[in-house]
Short mmCIF file of N, CA and C (backbone and C1' of nucleotides) in Angstrom, two decimals:
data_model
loop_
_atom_site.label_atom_id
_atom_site.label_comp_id
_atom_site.label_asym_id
_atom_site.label_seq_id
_atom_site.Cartn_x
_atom_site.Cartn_y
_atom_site.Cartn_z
N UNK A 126 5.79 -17.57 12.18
CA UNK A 126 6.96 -17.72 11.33
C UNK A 126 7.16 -19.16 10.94
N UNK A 127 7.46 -19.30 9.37
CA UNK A 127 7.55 -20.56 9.31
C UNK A 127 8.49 -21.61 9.67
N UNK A 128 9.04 -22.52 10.41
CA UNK A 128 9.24 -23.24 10.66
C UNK A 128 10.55 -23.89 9.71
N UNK A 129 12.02 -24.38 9.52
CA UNK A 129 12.83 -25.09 8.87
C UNK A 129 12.19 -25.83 7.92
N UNK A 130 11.29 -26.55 8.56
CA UNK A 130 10.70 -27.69 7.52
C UNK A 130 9.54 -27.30 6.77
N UNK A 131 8.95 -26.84 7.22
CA UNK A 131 7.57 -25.31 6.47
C UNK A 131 7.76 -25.68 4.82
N UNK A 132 7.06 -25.85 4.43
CA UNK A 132 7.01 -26.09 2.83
C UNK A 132 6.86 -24.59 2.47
N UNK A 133 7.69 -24.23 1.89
CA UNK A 133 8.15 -22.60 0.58
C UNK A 133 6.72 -21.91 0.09
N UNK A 134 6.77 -23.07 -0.67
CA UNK A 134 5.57 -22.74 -1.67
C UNK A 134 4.14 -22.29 -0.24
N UNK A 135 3.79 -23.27 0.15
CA UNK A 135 2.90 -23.32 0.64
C UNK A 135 2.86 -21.96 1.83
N UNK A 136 4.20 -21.35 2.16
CA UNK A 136 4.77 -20.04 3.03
C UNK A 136 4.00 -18.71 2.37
N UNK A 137 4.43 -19.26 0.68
CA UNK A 137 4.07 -18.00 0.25
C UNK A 137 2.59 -17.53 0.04
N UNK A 138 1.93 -18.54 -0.71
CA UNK A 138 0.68 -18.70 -0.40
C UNK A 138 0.01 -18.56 0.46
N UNK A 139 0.42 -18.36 1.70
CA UNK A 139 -0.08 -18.30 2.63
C UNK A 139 -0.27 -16.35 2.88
N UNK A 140 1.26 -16.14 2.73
CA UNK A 140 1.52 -15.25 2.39
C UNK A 140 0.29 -14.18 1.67
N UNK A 141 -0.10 -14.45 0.02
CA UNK A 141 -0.70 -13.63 -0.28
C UNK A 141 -2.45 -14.02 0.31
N UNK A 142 -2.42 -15.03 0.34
CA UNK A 142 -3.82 -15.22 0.71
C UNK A 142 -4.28 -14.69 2.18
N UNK A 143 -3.28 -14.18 2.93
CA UNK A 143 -3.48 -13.55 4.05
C UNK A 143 -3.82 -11.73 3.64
N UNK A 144 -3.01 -11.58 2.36
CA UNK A 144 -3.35 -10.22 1.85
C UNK A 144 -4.82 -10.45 1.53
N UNK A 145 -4.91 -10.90 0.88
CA UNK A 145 -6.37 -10.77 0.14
C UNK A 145 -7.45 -10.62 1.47
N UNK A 146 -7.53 -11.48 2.50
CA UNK A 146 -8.19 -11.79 3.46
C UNK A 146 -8.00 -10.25 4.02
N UNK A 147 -7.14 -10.23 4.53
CA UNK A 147 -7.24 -8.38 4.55
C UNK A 147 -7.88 -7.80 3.99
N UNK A 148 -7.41 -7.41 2.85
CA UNK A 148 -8.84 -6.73 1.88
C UNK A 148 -9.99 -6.90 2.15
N UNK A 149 -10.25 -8.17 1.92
CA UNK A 149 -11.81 -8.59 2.19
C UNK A 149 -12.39 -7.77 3.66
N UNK A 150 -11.48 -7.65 4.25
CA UNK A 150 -12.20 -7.02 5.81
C UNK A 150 -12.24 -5.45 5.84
N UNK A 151 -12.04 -4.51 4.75
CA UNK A 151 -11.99 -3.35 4.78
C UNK A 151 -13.20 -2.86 4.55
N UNK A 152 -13.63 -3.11 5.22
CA UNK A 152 -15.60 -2.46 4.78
C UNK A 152 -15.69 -1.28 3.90
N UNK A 153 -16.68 -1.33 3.59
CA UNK A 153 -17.25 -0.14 2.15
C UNK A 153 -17.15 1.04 3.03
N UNK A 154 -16.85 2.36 2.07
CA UNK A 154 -16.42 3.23 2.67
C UNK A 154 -15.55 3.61 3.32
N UNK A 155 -14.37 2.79 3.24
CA UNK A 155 -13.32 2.94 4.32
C UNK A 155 -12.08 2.78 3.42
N UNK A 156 -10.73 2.62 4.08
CA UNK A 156 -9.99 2.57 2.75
C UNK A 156 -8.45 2.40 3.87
N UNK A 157 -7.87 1.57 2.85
CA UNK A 157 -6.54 1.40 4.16
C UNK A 157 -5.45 1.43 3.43
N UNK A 158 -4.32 1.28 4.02
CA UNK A 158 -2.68 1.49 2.89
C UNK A 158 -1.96 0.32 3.23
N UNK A 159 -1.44 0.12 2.43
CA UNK A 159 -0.29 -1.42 1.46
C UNK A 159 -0.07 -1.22 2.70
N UNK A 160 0.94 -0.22 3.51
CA UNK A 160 1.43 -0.96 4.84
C UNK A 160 0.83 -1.32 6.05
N UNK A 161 -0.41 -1.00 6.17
CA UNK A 161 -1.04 -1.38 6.54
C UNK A 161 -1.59 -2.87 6.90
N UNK A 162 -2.16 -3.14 5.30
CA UNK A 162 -2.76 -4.10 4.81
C UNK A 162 -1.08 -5.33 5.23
N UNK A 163 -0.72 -5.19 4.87
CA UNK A 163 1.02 -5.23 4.75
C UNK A 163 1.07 -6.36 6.07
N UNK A 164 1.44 -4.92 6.96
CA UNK A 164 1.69 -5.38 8.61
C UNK A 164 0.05 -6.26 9.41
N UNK A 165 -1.03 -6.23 8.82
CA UNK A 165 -2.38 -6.94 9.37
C UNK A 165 -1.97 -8.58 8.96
N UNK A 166 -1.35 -8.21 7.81
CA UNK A 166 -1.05 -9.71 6.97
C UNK A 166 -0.29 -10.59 7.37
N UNK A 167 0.78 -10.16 8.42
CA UNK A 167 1.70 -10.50 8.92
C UNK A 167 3.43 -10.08 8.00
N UNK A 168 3.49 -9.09 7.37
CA UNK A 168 4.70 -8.72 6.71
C UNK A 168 4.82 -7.51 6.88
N UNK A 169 5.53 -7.06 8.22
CA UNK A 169 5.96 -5.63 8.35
C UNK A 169 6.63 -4.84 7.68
N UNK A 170 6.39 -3.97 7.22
CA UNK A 170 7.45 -3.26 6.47
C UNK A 170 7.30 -3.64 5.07
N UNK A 171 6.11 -4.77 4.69
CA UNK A 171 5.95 -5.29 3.08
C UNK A 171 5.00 -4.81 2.57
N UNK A 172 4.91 -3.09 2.53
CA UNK A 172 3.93 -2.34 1.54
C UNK A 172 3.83 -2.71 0.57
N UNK A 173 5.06 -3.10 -0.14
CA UNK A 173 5.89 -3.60 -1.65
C UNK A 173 5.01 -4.63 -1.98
N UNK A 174 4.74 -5.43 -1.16
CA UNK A 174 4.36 -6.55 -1.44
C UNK A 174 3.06 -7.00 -1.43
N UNK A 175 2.08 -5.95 -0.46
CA UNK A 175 0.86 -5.39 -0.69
C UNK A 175 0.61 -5.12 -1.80
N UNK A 176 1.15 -4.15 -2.40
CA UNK A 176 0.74 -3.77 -4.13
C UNK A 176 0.97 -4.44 -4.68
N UNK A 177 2.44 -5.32 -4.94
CA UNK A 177 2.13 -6.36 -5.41
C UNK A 177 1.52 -7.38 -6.04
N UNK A 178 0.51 -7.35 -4.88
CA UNK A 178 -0.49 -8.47 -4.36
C UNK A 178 -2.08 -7.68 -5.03
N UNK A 179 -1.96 -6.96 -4.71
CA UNK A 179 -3.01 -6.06 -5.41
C UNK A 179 -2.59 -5.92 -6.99
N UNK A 180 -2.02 -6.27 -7.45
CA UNK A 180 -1.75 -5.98 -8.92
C UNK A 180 -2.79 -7.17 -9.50
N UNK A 181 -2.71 -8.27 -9.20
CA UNK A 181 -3.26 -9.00 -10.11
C UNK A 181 -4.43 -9.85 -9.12
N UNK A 182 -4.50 -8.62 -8.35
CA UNK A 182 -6.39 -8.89 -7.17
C UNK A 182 -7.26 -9.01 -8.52
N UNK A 183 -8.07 -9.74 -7.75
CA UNK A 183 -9.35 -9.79 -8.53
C UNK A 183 -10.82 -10.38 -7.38
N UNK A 184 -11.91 -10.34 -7.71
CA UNK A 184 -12.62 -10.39 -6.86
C UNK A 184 -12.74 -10.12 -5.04
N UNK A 185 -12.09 -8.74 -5.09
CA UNK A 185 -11.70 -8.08 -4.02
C UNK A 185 -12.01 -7.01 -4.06
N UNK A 186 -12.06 -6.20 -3.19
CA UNK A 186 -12.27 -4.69 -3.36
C UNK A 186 -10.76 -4.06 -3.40
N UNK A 187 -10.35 -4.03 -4.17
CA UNK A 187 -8.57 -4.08 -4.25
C UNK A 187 -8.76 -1.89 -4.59
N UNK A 188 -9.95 -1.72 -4.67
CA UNK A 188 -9.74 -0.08 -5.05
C UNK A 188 -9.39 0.64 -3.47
N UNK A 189 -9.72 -0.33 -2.37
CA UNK A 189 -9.92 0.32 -0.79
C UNK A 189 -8.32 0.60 -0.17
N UNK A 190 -7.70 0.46 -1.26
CA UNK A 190 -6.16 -0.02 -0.47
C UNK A 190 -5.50 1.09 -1.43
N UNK A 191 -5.02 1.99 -0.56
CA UNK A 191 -4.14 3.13 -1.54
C UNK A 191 -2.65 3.43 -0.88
N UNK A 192 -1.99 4.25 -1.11
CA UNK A 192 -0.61 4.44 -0.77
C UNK A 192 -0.61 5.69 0.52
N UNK A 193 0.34 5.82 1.00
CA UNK A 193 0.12 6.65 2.12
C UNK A 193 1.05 7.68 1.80
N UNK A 194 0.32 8.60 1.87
CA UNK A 194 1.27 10.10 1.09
C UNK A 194 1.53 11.18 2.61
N UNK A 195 1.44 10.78 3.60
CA UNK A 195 1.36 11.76 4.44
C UNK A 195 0.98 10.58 6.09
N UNK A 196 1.02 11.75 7.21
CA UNK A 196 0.88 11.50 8.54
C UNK A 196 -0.84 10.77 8.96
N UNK A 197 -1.72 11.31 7.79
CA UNK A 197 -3.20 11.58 7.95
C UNK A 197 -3.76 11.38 6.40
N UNK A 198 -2.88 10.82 5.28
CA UNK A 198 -3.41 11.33 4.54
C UNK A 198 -3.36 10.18 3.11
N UNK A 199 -4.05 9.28 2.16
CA UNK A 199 -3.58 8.02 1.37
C UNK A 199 -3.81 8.97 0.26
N UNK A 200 -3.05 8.02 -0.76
CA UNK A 200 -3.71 8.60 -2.01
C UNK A 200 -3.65 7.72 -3.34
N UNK A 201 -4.21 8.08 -4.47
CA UNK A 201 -3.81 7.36 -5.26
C UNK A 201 -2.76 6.72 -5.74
N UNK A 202 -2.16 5.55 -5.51
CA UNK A 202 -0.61 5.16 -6.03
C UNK A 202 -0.52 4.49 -7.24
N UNK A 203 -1.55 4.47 -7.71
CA UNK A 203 -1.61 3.48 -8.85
C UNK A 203 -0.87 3.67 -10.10
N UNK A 204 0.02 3.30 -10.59
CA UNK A 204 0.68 3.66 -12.21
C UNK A 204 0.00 4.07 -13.11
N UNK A 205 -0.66 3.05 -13.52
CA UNK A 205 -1.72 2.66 -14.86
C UNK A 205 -3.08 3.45 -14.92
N UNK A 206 -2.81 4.87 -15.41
CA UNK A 206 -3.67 6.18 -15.38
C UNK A 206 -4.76 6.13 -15.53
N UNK A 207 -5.43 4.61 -16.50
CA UNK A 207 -6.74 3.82 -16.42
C UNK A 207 -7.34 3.45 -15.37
N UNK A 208 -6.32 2.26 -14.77
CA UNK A 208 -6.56 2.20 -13.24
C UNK A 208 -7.09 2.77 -12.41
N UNK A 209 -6.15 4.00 -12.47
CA UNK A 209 -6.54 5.18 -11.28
C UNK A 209 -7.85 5.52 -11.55
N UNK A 210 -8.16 5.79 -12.27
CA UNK A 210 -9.49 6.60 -13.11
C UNK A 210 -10.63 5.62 -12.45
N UNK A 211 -10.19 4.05 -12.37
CA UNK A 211 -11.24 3.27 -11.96
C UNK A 211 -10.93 3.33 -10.58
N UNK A 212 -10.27 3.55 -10.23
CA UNK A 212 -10.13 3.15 -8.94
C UNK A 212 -10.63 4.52 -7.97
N UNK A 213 -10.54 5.78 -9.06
CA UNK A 213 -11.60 6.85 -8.29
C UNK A 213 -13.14 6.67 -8.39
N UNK A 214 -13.28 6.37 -9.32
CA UNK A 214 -14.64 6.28 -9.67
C UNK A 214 -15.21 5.07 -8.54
N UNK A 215 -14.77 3.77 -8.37
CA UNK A 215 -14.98 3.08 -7.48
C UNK A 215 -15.22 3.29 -5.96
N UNK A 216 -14.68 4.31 -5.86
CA UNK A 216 -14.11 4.70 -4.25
C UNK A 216 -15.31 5.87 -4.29
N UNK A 217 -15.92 6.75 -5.00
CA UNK A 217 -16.57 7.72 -5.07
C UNK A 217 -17.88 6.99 -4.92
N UNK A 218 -18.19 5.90 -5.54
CA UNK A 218 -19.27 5.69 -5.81
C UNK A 218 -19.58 4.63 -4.53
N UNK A 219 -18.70 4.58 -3.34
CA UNK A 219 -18.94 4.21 -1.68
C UNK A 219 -18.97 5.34 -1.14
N UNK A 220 -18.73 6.69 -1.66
CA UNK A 220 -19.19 7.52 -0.49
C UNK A 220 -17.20 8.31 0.07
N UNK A 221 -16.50 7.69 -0.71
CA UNK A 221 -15.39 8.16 -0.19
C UNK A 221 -15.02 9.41 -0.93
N UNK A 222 -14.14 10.65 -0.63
CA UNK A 222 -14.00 11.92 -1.45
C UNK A 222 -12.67 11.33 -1.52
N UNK A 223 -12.26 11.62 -2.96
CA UNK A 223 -11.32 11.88 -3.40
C UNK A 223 -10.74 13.33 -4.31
N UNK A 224 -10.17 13.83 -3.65
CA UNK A 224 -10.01 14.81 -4.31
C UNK A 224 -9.28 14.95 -5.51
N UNK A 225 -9.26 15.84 -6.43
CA UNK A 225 -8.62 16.30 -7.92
C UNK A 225 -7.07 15.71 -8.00
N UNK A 226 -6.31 15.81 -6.62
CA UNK A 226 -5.02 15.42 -7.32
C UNK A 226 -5.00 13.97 -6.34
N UNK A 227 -6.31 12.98 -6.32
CA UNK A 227 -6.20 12.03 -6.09
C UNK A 227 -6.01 11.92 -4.35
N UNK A 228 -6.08 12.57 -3.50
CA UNK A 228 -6.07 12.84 -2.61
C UNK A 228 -6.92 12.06 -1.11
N UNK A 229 -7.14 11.06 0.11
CA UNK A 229 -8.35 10.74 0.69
C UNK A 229 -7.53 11.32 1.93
N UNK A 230 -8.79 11.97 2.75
CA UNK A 230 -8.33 12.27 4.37
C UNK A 230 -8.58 10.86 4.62
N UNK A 231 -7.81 10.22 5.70
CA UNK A 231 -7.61 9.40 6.41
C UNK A 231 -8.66 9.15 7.58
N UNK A 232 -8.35 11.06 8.20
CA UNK A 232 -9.40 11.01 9.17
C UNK A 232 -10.59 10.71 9.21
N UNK A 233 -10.95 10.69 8.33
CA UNK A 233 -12.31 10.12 8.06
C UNK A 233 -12.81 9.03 7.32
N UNK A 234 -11.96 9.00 5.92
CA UNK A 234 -12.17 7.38 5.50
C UNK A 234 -11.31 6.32 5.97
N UNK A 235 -10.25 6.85 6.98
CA UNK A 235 -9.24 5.37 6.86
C UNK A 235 -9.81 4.21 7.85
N UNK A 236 -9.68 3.43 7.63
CA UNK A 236 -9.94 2.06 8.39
C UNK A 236 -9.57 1.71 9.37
N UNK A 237 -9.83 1.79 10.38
CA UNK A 237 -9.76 0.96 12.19
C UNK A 237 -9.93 -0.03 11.96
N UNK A 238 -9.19 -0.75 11.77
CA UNK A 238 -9.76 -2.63 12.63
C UNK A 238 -9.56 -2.57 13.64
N UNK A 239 -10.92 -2.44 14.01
CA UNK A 239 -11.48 -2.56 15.55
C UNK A 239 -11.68 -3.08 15.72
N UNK A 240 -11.59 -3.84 17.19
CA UNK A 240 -12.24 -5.04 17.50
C UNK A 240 -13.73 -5.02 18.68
N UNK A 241 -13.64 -3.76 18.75
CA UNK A 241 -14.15 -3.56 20.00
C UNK A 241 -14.94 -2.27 19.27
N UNK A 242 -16.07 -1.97 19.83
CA UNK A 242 -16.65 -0.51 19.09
C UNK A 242 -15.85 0.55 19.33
N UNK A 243 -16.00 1.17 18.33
CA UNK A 243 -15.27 2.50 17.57
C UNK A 243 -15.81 3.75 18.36
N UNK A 244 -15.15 4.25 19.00
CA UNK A 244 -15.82 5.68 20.16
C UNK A 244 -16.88 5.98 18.64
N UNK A 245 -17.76 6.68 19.24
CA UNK A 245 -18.87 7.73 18.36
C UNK A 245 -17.87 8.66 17.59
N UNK A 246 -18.33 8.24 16.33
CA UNK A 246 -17.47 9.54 15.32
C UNK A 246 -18.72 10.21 14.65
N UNK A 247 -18.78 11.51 14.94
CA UNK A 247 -19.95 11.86 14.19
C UNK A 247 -19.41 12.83 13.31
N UNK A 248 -19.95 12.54 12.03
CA UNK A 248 -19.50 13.17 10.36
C UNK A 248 -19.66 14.54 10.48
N UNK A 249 -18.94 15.04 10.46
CA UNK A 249 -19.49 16.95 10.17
C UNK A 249 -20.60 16.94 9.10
N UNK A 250 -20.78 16.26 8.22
CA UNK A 250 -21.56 16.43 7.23
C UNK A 250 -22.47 14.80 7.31
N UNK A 251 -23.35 15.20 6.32
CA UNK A 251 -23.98 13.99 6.12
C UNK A 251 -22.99 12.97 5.24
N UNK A 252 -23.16 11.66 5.53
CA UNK A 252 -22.04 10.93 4.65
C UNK A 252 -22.65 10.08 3.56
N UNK A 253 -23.88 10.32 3.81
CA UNK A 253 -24.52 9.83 2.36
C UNK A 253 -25.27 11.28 1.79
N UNK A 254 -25.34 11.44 0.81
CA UNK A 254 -26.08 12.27 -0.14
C UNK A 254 -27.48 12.11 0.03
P DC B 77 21.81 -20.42 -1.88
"O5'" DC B 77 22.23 -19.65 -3.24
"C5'" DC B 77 23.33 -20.10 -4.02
"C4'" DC B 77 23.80 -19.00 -4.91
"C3'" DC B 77 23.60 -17.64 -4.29
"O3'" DC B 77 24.65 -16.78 -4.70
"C1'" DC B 77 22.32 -17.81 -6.26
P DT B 78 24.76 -15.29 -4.02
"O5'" DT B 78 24.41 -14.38 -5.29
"C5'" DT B 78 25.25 -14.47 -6.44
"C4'" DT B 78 24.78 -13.53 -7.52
"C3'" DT B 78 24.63 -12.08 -7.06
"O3'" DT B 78 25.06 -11.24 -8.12
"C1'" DT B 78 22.57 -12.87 -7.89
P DC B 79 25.03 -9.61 -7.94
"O5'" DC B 79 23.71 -9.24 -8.74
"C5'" DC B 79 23.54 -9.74 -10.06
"C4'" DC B 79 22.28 -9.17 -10.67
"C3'" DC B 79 21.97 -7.73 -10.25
"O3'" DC B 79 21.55 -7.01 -11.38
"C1'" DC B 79 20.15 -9.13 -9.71
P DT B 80 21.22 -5.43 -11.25
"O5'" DT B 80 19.66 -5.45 -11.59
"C5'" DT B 80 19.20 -6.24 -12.68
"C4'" DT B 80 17.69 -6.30 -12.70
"C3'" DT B 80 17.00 -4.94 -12.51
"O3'" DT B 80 15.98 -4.82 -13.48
"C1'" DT B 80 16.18 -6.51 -10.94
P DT B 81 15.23 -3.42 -13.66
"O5'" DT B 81 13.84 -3.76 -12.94
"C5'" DT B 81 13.10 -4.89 -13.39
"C4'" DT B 81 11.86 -5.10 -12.54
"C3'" DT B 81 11.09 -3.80 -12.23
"O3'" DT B 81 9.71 -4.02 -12.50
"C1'" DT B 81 11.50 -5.02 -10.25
P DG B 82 8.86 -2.71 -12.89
"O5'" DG B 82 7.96 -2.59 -11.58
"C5'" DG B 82 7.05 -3.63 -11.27
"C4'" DG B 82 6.55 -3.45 -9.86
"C3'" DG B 82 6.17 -2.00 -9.52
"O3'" DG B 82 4.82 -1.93 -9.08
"C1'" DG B 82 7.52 -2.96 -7.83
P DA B 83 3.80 -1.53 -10.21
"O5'" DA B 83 2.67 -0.88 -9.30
"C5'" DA B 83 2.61 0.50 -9.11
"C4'" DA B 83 1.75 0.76 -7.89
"C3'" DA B 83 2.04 -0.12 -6.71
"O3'" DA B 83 2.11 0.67 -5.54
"C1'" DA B 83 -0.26 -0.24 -7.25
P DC B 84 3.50 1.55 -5.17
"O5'" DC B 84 3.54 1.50 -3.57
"C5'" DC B 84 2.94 0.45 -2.84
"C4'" DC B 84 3.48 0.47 -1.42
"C3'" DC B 84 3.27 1.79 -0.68
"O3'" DC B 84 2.91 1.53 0.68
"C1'" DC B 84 5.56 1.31 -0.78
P DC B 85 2.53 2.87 1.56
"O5'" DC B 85 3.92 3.21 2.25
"C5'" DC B 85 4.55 2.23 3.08
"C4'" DC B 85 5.71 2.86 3.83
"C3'" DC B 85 5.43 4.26 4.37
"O3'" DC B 85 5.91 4.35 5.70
"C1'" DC B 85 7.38 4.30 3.06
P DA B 86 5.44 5.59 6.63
"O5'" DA B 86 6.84 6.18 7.15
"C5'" DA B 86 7.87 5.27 7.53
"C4'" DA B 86 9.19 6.01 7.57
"C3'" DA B 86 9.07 7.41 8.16
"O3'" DA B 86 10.11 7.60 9.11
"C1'" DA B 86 10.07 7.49 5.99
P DC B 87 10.29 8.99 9.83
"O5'" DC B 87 11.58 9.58 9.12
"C5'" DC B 87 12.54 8.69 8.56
"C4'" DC B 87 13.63 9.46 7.84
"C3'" DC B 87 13.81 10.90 8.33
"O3'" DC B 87 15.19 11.19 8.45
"C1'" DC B 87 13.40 10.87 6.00
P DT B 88 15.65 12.62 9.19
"O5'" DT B 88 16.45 13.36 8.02
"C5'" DT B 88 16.00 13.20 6.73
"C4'" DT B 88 16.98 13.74 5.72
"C3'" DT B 88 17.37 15.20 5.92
"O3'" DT B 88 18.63 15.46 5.33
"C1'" DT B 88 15.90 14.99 4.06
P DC B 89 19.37 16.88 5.73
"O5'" DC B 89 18.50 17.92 4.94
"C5'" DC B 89 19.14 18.80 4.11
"C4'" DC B 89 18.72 18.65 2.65
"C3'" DC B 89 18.65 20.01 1.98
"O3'" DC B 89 19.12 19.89 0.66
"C1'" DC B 89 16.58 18.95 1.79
P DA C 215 1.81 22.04 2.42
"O5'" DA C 215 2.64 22.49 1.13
"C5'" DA C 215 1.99 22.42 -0.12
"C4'" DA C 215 3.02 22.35 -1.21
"C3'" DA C 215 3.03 20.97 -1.85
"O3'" DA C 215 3.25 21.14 -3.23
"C1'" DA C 215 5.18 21.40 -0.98
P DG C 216 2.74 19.99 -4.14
"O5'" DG C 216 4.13 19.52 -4.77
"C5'" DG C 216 4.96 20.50 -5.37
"C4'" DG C 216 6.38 19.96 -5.46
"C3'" DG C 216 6.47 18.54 -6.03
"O3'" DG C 216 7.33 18.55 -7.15
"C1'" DG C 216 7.74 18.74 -4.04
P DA C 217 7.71 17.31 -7.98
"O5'" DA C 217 9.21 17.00 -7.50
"C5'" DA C 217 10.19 18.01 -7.58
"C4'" DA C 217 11.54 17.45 -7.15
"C3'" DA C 217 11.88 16.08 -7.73
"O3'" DA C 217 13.23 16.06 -8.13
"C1'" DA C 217 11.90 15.99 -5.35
P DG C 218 13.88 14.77 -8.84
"O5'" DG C 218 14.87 14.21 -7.73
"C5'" DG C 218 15.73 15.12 -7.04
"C4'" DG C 218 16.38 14.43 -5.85
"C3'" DG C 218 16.90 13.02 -6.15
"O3'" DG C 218 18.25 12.94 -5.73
"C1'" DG C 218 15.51 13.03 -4.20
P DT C 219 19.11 11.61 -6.01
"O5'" DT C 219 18.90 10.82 -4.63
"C5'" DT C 219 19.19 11.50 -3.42
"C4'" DT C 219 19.12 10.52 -2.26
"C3'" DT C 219 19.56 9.09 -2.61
"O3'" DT C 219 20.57 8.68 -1.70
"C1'" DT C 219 17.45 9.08 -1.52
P DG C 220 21.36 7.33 -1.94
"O5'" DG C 220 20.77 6.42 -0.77
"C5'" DG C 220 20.63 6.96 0.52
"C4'" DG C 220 19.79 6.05 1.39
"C3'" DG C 220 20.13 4.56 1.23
"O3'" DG C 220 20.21 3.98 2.53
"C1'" DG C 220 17.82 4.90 0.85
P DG C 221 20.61 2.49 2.68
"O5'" DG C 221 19.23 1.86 3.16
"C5'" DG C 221 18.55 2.45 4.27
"C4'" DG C 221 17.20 1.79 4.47
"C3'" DG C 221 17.27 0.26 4.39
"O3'" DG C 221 16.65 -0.30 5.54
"C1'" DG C 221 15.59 1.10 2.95
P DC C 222 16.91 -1.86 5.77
"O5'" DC C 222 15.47 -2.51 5.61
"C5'" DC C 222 14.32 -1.77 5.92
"C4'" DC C 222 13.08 -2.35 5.28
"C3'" DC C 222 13.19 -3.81 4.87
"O3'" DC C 222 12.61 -4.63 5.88
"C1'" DC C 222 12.17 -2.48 3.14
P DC C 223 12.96 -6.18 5.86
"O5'" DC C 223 11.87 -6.78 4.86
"C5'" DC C 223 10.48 -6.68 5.16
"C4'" DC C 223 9.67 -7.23 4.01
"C3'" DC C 223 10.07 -8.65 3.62
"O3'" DC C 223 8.96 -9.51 3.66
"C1'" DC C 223 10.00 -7.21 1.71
P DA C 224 9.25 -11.06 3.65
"O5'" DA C 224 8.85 -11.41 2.15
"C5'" DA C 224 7.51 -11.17 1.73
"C4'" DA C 224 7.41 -11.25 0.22
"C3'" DA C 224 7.85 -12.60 -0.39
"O3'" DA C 224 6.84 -13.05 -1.27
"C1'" DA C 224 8.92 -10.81 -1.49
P DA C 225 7.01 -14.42 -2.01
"O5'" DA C 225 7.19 -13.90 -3.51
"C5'" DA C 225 6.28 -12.92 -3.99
"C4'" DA C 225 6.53 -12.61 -5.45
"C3'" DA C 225 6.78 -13.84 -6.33
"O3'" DA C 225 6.14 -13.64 -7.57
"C1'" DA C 225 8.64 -12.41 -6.43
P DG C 226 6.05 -14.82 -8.61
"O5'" DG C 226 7.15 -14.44 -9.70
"C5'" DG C 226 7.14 -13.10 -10.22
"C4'" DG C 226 8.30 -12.91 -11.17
"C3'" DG C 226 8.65 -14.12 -12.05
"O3'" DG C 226 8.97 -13.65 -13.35
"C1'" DG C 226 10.54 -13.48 -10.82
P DA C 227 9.16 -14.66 -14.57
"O5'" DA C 227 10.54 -14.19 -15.20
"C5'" DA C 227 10.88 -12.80 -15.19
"C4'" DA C 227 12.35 -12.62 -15.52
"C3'" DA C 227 12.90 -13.69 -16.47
"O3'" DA C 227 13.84 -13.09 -17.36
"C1'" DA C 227 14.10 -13.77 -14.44
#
DNA sequence: CTCTTGACCACTC
DNA sequence: AGAGTGGCCAAGA
């Protein structure tokens, strides 16, 4: 937490550049949510500010980060119906299913930051084609 | 400083 | 299951 004397500017910045750095750690194939990304960043409760932050990402994998529609379950949140369109196509073309009404199981694509190895998850299916 | 906005989220019907 | 509501955080006007 910053500090009385903490320079603003330099708070906030810190701020998004801790988002982005997040991103960057979501490995291919995997996929995580604003609050998530949010609370890793250090801003609990700042999903808001995740997307945000993802609005005007660029050289990021900013498609891995979706909204959380359920207990188990992200999905497309994106406004901009273009967007979305890229942002399925992106996510498909790592291997992630998205289904018709924009839909990702969690259980299987969402993201652990683990620090430590991940028990054996073995795919019901093959996960590459 | 107040008010609005937003690629969110959890809770209730 | 889908829609409505209120709350959340930070940015920008």
């Amino acid at each position: 937490m910053p500090s009385s004397g903490d320079d603003l500017v330099a708070h906030t910045q810190r701020l998004y550049r801790a988002i982005y750095a997040v991103v960057r750690r979501i490995p291919r194939g995997k996929v995580a949510t604003y609050g998530q990304v949010a609370e890793l960043a250090g801003i609990p409760g700042g999903a808001r500010v995740a997307g945000a932050a993802m609005r005007g990402a660029s050289d990021l994998p900013w498609q891995r980060v979706l909204g959380k529609r359920g207990p188990s379950r992200a999905g497309i949140q994106i406004h901009d119906p273009v967007g979305a369109a890229v942002q399925r196509k992106l996510l498909e073309d790592e291997g992630v299913e998205v289904s018709d009404r924009g839909l990702i199981d969690l259980n299987r694509f969402g993201w652990i930051p683990t620090t430590r190895a991940r028990p054996p998850r073995r795919p019901r299916r093959s996960p590459i084609s």
